[in-house]
XYZ file of C-alpha atoms in Angstrom:
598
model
C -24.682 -99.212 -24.680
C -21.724 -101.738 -25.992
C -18.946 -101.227 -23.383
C -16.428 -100.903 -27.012
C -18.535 -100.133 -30.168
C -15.418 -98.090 -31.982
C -12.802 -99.216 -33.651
C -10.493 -96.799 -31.663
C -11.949 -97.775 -28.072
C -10.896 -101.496 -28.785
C -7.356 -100.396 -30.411
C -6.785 -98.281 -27.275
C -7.818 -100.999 -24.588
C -5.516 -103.651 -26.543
C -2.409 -101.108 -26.915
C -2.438 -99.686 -23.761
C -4.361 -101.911 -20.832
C -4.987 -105.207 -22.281
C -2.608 -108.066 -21.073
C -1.098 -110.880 -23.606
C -4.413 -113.246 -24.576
C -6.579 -109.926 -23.506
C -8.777 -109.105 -26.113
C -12.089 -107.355 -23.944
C -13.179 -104.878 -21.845
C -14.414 -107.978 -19.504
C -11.317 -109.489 -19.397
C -9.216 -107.048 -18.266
C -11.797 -106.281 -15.383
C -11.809 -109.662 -14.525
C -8.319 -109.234 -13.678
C -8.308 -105.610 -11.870
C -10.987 -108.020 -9.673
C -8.800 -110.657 -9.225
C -5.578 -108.843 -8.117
C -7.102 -106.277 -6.049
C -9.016 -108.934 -4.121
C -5.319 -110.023 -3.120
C -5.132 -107.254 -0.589
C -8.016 -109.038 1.311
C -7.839 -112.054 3.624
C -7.591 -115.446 1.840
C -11.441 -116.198 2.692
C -12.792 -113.206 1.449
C -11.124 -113.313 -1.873
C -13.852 -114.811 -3.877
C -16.069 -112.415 -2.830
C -14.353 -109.605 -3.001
C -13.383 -110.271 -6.716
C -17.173 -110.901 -7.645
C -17.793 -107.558 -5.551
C -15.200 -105.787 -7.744
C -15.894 -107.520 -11.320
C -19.502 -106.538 -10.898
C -19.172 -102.626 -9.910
C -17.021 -102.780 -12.676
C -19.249 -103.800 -15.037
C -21.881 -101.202 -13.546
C -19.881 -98.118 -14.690
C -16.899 -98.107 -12.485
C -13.679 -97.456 -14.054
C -10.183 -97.592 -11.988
C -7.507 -95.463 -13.373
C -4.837 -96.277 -16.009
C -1.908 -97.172 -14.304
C -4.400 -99.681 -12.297
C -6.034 -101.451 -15.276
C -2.600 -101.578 -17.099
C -0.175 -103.175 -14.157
C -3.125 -104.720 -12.056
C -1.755 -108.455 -11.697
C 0.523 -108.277 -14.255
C 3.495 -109.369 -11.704
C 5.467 -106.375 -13.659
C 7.414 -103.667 -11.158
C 5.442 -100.637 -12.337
C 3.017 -98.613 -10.328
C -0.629 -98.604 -10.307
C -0.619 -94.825 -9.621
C -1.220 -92.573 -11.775
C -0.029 -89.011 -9.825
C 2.516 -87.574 -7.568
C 4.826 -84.937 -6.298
C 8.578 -84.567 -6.781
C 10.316 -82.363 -4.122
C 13.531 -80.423 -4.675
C 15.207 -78.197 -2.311
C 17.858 -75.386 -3.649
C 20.979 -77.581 -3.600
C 22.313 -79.591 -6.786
C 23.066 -82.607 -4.226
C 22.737 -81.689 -0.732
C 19.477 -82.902 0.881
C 18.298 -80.332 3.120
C 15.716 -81.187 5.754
C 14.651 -84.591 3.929
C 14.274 -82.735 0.724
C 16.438 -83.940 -2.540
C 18.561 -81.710 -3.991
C 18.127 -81.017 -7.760
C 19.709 -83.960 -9.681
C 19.000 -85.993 -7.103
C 15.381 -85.219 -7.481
C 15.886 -85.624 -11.291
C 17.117 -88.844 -10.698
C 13.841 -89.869 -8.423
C 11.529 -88.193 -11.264
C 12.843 -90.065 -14.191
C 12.711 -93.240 -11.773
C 8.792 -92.490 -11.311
C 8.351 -91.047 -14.771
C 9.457 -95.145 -15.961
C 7.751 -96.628 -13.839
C 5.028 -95.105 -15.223
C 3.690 -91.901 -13.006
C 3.567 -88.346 -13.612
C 5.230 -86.126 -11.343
C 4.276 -82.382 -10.310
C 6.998 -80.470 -9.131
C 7.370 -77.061 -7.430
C 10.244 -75.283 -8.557
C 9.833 -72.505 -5.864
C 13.163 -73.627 -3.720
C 15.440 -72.747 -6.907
C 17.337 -69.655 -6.318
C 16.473 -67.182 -8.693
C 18.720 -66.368 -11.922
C 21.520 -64.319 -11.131
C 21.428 -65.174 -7.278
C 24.476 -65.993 -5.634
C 25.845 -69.267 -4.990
C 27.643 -69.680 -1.614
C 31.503 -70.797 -1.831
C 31.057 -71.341 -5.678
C 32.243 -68.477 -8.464
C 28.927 -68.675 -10.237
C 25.452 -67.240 -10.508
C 22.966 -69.568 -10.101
C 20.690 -70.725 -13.185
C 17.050 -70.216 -11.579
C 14.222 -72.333 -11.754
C 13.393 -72.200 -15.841
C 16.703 -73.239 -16.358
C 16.460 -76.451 -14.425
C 13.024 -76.795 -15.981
C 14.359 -77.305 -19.102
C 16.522 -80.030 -17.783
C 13.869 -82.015 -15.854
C 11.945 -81.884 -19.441
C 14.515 -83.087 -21.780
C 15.157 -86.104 -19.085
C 11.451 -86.597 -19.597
C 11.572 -86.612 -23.205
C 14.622 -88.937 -23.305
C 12.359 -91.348 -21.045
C 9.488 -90.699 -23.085
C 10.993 -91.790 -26.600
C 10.676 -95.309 -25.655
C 8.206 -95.629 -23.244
C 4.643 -97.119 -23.475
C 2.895 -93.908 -22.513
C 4.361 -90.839 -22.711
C 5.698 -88.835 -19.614
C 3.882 -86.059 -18.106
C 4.547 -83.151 -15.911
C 3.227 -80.084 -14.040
C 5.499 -77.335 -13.217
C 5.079 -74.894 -10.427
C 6.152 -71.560 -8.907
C 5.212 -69.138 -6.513
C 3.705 -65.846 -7.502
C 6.415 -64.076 -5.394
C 9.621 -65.852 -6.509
C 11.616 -63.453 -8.209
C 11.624 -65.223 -11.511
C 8.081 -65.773 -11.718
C 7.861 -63.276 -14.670
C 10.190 -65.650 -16.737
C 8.586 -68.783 -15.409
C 4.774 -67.344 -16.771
C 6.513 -66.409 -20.272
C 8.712 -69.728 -21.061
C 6.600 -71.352 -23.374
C 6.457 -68.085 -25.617
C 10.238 -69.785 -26.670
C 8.567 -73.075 -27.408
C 9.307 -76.735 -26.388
C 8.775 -78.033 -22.429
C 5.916 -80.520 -24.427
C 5.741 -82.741 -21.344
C 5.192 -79.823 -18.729
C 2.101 -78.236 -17.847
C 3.151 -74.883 -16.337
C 0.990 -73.526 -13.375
C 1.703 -69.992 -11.148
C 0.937 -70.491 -7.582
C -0.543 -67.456 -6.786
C -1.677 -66.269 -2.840
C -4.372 -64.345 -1.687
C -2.103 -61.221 -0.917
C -1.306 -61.211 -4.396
C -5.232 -61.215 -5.525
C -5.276 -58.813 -3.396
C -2.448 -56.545 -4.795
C -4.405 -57.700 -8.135
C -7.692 -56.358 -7.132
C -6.360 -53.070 -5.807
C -3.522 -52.594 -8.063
C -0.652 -51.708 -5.726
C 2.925 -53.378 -6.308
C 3.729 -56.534 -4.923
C 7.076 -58.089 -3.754
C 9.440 -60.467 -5.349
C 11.302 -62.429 -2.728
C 13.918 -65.474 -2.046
C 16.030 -66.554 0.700
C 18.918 -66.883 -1.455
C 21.410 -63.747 -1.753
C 20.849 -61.886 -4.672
C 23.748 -61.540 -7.237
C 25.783 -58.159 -8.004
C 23.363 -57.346 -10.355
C 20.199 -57.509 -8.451
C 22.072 -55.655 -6.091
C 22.785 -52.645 -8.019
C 19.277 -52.553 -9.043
C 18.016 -52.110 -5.341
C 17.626 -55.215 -3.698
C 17.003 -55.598 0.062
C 16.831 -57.734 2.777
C 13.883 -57.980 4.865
C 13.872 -58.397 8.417
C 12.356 -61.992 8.137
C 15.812 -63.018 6.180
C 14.310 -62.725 2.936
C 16.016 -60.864 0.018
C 13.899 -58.307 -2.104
C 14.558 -59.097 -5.438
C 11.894 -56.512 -6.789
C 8.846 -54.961 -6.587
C 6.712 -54.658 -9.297
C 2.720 -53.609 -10.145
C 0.946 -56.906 -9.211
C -1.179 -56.307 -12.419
C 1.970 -56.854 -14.376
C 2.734 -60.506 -13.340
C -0.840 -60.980 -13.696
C -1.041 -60.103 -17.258
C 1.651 -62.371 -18.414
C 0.036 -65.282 -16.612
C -3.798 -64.469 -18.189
C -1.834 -63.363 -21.374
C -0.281 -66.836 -21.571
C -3.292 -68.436 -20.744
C -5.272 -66.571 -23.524
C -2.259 -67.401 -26.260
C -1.112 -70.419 -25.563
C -3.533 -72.164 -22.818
C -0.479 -71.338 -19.877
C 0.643 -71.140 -17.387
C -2.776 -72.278 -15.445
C -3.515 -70.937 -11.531
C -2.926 -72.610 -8.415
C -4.507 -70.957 -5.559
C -2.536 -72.320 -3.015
C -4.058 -70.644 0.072
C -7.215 -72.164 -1.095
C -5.506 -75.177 -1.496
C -4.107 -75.196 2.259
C -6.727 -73.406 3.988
C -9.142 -76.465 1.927
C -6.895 -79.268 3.268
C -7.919 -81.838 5.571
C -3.759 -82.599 6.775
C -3.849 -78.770 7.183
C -2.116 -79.853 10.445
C 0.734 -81.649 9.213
C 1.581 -81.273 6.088
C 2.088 -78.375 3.279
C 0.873 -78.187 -0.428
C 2.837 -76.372 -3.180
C 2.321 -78.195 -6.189
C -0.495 -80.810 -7.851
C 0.021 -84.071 -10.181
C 0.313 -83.062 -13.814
C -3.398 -82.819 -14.868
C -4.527 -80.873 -11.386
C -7.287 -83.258 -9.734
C -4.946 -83.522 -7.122
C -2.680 -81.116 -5.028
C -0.080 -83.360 -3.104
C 2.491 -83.031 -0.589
C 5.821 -83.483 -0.906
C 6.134 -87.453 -2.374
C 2.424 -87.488 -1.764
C 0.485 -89.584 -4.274
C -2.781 -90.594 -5.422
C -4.748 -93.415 -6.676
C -7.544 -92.625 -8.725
C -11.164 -94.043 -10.082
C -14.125 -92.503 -11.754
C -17.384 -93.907 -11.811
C -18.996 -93.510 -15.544
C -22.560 -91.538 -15.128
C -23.906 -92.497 -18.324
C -24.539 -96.208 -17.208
C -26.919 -94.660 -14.365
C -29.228 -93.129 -16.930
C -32.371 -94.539 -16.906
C -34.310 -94.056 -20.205
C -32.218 -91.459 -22.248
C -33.641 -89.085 -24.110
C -37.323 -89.890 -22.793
C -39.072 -87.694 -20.923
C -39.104 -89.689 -17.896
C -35.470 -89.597 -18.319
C -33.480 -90.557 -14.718
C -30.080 -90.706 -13.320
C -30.088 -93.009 -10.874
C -28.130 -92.116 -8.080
C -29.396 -94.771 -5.458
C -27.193 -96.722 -7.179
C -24.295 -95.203 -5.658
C -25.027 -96.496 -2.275
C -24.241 -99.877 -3.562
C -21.222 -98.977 -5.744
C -19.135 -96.182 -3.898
C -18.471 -98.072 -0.619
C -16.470 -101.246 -3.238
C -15.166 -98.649 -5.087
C -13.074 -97.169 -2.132
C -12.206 -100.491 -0.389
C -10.526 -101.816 -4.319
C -8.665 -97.950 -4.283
C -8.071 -98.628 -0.733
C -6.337 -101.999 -1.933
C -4.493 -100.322 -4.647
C -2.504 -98.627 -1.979
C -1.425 -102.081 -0.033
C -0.238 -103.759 -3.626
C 0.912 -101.406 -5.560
C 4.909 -101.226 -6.426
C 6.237 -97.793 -5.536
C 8.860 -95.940 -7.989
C 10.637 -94.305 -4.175
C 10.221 -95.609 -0.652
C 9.280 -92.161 0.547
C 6.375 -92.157 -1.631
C 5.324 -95.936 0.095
C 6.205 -93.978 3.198
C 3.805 -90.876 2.389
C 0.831 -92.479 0.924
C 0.336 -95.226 3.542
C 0.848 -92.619 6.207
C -2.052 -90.666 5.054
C -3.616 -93.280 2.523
C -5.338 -90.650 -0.014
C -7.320 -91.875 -3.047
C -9.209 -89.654 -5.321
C -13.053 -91.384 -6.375
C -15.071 -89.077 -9.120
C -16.652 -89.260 -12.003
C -16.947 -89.609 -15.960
C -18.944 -89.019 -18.613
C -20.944 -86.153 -16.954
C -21.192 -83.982 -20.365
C -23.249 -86.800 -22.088
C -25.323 -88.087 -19.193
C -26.286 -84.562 -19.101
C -27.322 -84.377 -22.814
C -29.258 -87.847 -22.442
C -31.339 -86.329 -19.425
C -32.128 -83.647 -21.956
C -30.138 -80.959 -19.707
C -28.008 -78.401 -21.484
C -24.703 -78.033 -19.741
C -24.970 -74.262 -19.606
C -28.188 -74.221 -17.033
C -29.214 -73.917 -13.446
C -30.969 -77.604 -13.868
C -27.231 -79.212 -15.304
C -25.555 -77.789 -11.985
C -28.222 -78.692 -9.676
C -27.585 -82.103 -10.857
C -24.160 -82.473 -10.969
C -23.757 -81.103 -7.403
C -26.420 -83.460 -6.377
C -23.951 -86.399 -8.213
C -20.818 -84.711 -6.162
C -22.786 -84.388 -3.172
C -24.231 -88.230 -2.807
C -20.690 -89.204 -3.735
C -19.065 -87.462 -0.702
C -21.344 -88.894 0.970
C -21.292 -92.129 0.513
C -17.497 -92.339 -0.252
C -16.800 -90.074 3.587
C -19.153 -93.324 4.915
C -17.442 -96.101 3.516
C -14.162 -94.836 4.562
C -15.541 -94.384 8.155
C -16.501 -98.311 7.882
C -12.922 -99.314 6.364
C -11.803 -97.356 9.500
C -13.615 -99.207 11.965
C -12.877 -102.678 10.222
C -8.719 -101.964 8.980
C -7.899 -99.374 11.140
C -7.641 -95.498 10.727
C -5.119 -93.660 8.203
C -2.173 -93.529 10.819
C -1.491 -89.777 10.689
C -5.425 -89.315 11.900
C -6.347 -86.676 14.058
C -9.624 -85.805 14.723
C -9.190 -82.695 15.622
C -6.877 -81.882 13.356
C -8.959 -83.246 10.076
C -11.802 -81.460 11.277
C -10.324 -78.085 12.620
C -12.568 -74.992 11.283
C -12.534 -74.302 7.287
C -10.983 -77.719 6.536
C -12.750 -79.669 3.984
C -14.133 -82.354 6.489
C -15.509 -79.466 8.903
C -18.469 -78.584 6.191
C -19.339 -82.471 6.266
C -23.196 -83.417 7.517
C -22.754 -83.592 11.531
C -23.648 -86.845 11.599
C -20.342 -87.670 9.945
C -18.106 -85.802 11.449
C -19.330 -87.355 14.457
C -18.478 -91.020 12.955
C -14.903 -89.699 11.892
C -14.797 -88.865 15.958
C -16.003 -92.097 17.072
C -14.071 -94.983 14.232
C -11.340 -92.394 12.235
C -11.306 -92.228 8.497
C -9.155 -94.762 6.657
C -8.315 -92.209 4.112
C -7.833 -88.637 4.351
C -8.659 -87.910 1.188
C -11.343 -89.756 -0.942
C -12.433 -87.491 -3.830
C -11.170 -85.782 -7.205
C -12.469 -85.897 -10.251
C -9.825 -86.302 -13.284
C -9.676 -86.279 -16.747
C -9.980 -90.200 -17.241
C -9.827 -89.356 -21.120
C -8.074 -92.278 -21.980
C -10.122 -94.869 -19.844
C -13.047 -93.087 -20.997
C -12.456 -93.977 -24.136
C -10.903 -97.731 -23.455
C -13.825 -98.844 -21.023
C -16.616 -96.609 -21.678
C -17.126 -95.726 -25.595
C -15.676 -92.281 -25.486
C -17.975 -91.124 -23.571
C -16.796 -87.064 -22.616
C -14.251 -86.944 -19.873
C -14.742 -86.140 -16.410
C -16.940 -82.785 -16.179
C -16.076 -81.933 -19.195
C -18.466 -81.479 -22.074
C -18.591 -83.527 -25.327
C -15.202 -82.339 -27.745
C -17.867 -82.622 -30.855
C -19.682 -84.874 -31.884
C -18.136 -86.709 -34.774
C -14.623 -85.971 -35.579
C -11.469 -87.395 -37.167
C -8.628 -88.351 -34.310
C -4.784 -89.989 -35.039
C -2.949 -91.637 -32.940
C -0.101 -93.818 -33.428
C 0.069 -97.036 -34.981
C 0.202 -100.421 -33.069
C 3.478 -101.109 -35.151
C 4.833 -97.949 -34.472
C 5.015 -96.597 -38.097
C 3.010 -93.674 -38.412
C -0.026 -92.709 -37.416
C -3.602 -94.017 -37.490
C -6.563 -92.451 -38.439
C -9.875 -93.110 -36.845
C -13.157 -91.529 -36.982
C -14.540 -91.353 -33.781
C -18.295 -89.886 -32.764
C -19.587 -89.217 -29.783
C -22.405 -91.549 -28.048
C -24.652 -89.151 -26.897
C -24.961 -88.484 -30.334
C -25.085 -91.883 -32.230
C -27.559 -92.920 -29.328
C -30.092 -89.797 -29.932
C -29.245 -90.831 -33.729
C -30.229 -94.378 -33.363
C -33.650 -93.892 -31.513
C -34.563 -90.600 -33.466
C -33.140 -91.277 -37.005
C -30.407 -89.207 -38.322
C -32.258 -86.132 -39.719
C -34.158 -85.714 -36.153
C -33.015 -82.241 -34.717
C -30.256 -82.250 -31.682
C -32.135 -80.012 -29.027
C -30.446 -78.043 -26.758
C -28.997 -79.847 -24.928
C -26.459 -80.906 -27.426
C -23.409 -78.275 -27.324
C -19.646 -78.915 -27.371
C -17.107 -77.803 -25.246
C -16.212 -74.691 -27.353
C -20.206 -73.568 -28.204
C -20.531 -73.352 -24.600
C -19.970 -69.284 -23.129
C -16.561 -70.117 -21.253
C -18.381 -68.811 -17.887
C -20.298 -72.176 -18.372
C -17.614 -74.259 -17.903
C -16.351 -72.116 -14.926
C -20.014 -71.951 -13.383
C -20.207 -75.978 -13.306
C -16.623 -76.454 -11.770
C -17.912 -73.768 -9.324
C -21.093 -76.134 -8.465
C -19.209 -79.494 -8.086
C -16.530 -77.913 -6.218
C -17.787 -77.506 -2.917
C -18.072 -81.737 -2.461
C -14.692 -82.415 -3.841
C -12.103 -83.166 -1.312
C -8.934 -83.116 -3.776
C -9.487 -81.373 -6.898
C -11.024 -80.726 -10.089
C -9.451 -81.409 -13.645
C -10.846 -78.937 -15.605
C -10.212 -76.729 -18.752
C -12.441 -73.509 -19.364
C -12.926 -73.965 -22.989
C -13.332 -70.501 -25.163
C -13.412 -69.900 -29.054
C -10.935 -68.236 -30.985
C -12.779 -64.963 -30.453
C -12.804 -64.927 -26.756
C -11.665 -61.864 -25.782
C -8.287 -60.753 -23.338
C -10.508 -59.364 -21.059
C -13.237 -61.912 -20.682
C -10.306 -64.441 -19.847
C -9.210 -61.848 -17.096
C -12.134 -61.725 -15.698
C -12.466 -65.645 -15.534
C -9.609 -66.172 -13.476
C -10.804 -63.619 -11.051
C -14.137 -64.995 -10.870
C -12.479 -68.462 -10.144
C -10.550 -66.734 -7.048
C -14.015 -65.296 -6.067
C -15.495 -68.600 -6.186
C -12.925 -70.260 -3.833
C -11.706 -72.621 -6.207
C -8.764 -73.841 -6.020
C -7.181 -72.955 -9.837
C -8.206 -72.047 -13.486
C -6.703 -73.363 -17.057
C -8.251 -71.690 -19.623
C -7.725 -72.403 -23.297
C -8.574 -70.909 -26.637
C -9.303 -73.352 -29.199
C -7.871 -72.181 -32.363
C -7.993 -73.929 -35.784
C -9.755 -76.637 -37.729
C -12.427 -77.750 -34.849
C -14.000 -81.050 -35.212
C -10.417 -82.676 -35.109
C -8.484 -82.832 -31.853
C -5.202 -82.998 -33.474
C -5.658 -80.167 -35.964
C -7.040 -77.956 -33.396
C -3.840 -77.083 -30.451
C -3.795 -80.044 -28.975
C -5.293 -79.924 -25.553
C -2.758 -80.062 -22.188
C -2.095 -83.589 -20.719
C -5.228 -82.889 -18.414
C -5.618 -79.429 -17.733
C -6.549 -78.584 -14.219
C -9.148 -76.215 -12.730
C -9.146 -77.120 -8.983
C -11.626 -77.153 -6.520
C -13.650 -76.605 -4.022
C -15.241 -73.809 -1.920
């Protein structure tokens, strides 16, 4: 296959990657190769840039803030996600933490300089609480959401790319019944909205008993009259209400609007290799990757449809020895990113070279499927795909053990601590965990697979996102004009489909392996997250795609199922409207995120 055989692919790599005197997919690699080779030593350069031009060319695809700001000399970042920190002060920093408009003022400086931020707006007093010393009631956390998107949009209406978001709050916070109905009112466009939800609430869930509302913050006069408490740990008891009631408005938003999506953040925690020093409340706005506090990530995805070996033969092959070969350069040039990349904030430098995570996965899973004759929906699809997740852990967990042993471990490495019981790097082969013991790991995390819908497109001829399966197979997308007047129509096909087209003529019958994301039974698309999970380190950008139809209950019993898998969230949407074009249809969140693993 032509790296860019549409009309769209090209405008997309030339508006939005492609450098001044740019005008190829080869060029551009040629210089990702050629500036991330700069992080090596001055002899090694050459060979390193040859290493990284050629992996490249075999189906390896660095994120969009890379390609875009690679060598360009410009002070904008080259990654893609991270996560904002506030603490419930408008000014005051409190333990390191930003107060609110100081942590808008550190968003919008990320959000120009190109990332997305994730932000947990759990610290924020509730609406109504008290404010100390001040004759006021404080505005909660959906009011200050509101504020942190309009300085989004404001950023937005100029910028190259527009800025995204994910918004986060804990099950228990006191306005969490608000935060799970705000987009009912409209607007927030450049938030995704996700509930953090704990275990002791699934529990409540599951057994239907009420379940506490709680803040630090003193609750206003009010909250008072209506019964609040203080419990003996300091915390105020806003309210207790049936679990089963928060839990409706989040699957009820879910199953109307596509939000608020699920965090599990136990899962999340428990899941963590920096269990031992650090604490995850929130992911990057599309969900492949839950983050500390100013913790960031640089991401890649390798594109699976250049392994297949004979498509749509019977002796059809992926070939997954090639792997060996590929992983280990795609890690050192993430690796790289990390030394010569500009950072929006010096705590996020500070964070990410501490701990030095980058998130490797994969693209174009729904169509190498389709050309291996495998539908997406069956035990044979899964077995594969885990196989694919599994040789990539693997191989990734290796190469970072070798960057280890040649640059030095990640320097907030602990051995113990990375593989204490029920972390991630604890259910690793033995014989690596006992490398990690003996040479470190150069990055503590190495793994998530994201939506890479845009570079999929750019550098790989549309070929379907991530995990996800094929949108359809020949359909009618806009997007704006290079001049900036209007928009642009394209028609864009999939190429799964041209290929089986071109070698079996157009009147040949699809098979079945050919189904879209929204023929699929939505426990398909939860069933395959569920099989990749397990080997994925960070996280899983996923939406569990439904029909119109789909039924309340079946999305109910989705998100439970997802808890009962141990992943580590759900986004569910309900395509509604004309389908075959993705912007007459509800547009489709920023990323969506279904998180992993077991």
């Amino acid at each position: 296959m032509n790296d860019v055989s549409q009309p769209i692919s090209s405008d997309v790599l030339l508006d939005t990657y492609a450098q001044p005197g740019e005008t190829t997919v080869d060029e551009v690699r040629h210089r990702i190769a050629q500036a991330l080779a700069q992080a090596e030593a001055p002899a090694q350069r050459a060979l390193r840039a040859a290493q990284f031009l050629a992996v490249q060319r075999e189906g390896f695809i660095v994120a969009g803030r890379v390609a875009a700001h690679a060598g360009t000399g410009a002070k904008s970042t080259m990654i893609n996600c991270f996560v904002q920190p506030l603490c419930d002060s408008i000014t005051h920093a409190e333990g390191g933490i930003p107060g609110i408009y100081t942590a808008l003022m550190e968003t919008a400086e990320t959000l120009r300089l190109g990332g997305g931020v994730g932000i947990d707006f759990s610290p924020i007093r509730p609406r109504g609480a008290r404010i100390a010393g001040v004759d006021t009631l404080g505005l909660g956390p959906v009011g200050f959401l509101q504020l942190f998107n309009l300085s989004c949009e404001l950023l937005g209406s100029t910028a190259r790319r527009p800025g995204a978001q994910m918004g986060v709050l804990r099950c228990d916070h006191p306005d969490a019944l608000a935060f799970a109905q705000v987009k009912t009112q409209g607007g927030l466009a450049s938030f995704n909205l996700s509930v953090a939800v704990t275990d002791a609430f699934m529990q409540a869930v599951n057994d239907d008993t009420e379940f506490e509302l709680v803040h630090a913050a003193e609750p206003g006069p009010v909250q008072q009259a209506a019964g609040a408490t203080r419990r003996a740990d300091g915390l105020w008891v806003y309210q207790r209400l049936p679990a089963r009631r928060l839990w409706a408005a989040i699957v009820g938003g879910a199953h109307e609007r596509g939000e608020p999506g699920v965090l599990f953040v136990d899962r999340i925690q428990a899941d963590n290799n920096l269990g031992y020093c650090e604490r995850i409340a929130a992911t990057n706005p599309c969900g492949e990757q839950p983050l500390p506090p100013y913790g960031a990530c640089c991401l890649g995805s390798i594109n699976l449809v250049q392994l297949v070996e004979r498509p749509f033969e019977p002796s059809a092959r992926l070939a997954l020895e090639r792997l060996d070969t590929m992983v280990p350069v795609a890690v050192r040039m993430l690796d790289n990113v990390l030394q010569l990349t500009h950072w929006p904030l010096p705590q996020q430098r500070q964070q990410a070279l501490a701990k030095r995570r980058i998130g490797l996965g994969f693209t174009g899973l729904g169509d190498a499927l389709i050309m291996l004759g495998l539908p997406y929906d069956s035990e044979a699809a899964r077995q594969l795909a885990a196989g694919v997740a599994r040789t990539l852990r693997d191989r990734a967990y290796e190469a970072s053990i070798a960057l280890a042993h040649e640059r030095g471990p990640f320097p907030s490495f602990k051995a113990d601590g990375v593989l204490r019981r029920g972390s991630f790097a604890s259910r690793l082969p033995g014989a690596l965990q006992r490398d990690i013991r003996a040479h470190g790991l150069r990055n503590s995390h190495l793994l998530s697979i994201a939506p890479a819908g845009s570079v999929s497109l750019a550098f790989a001829d549309n070929v379907s996102s991530g995990i996800e399966p094929p949108y359809a197979w020949h359909y009618l997308r806009h997007r704006r004009r290079r001049d900036g007047l209007g928009l642009a129509a394209y028609d864009v096909v999939d190429p799964a489909w041209r290929l089986h087209r071109a070698l079996r003529g157009a009147s040949a019958p699809l098979g079945p392996a050919f189904a879209t994301a929204t023929q699929l039974p939505p426990a398909a698309h939860l069933s395959m997250v569920a099989a990749v999970a397990p080997y994925i380190d960070g996280a899983i950008s996923k939406t569990v795609n439904a029909n119109e139809g789909c039924a309340y209950d079946d999305f109910e019993a989705l998100f439970r199922q997802a808890w009962k898998d141990g992943l580590k969230g759900v986004t569910a949407f309900r395509s509604r409207g004309v389908l075959g074009s993705v912007l007459q249809a509800p547009a489709p969140r920023h990323g969506t995120h279904t998180g992993s693993p077991a």
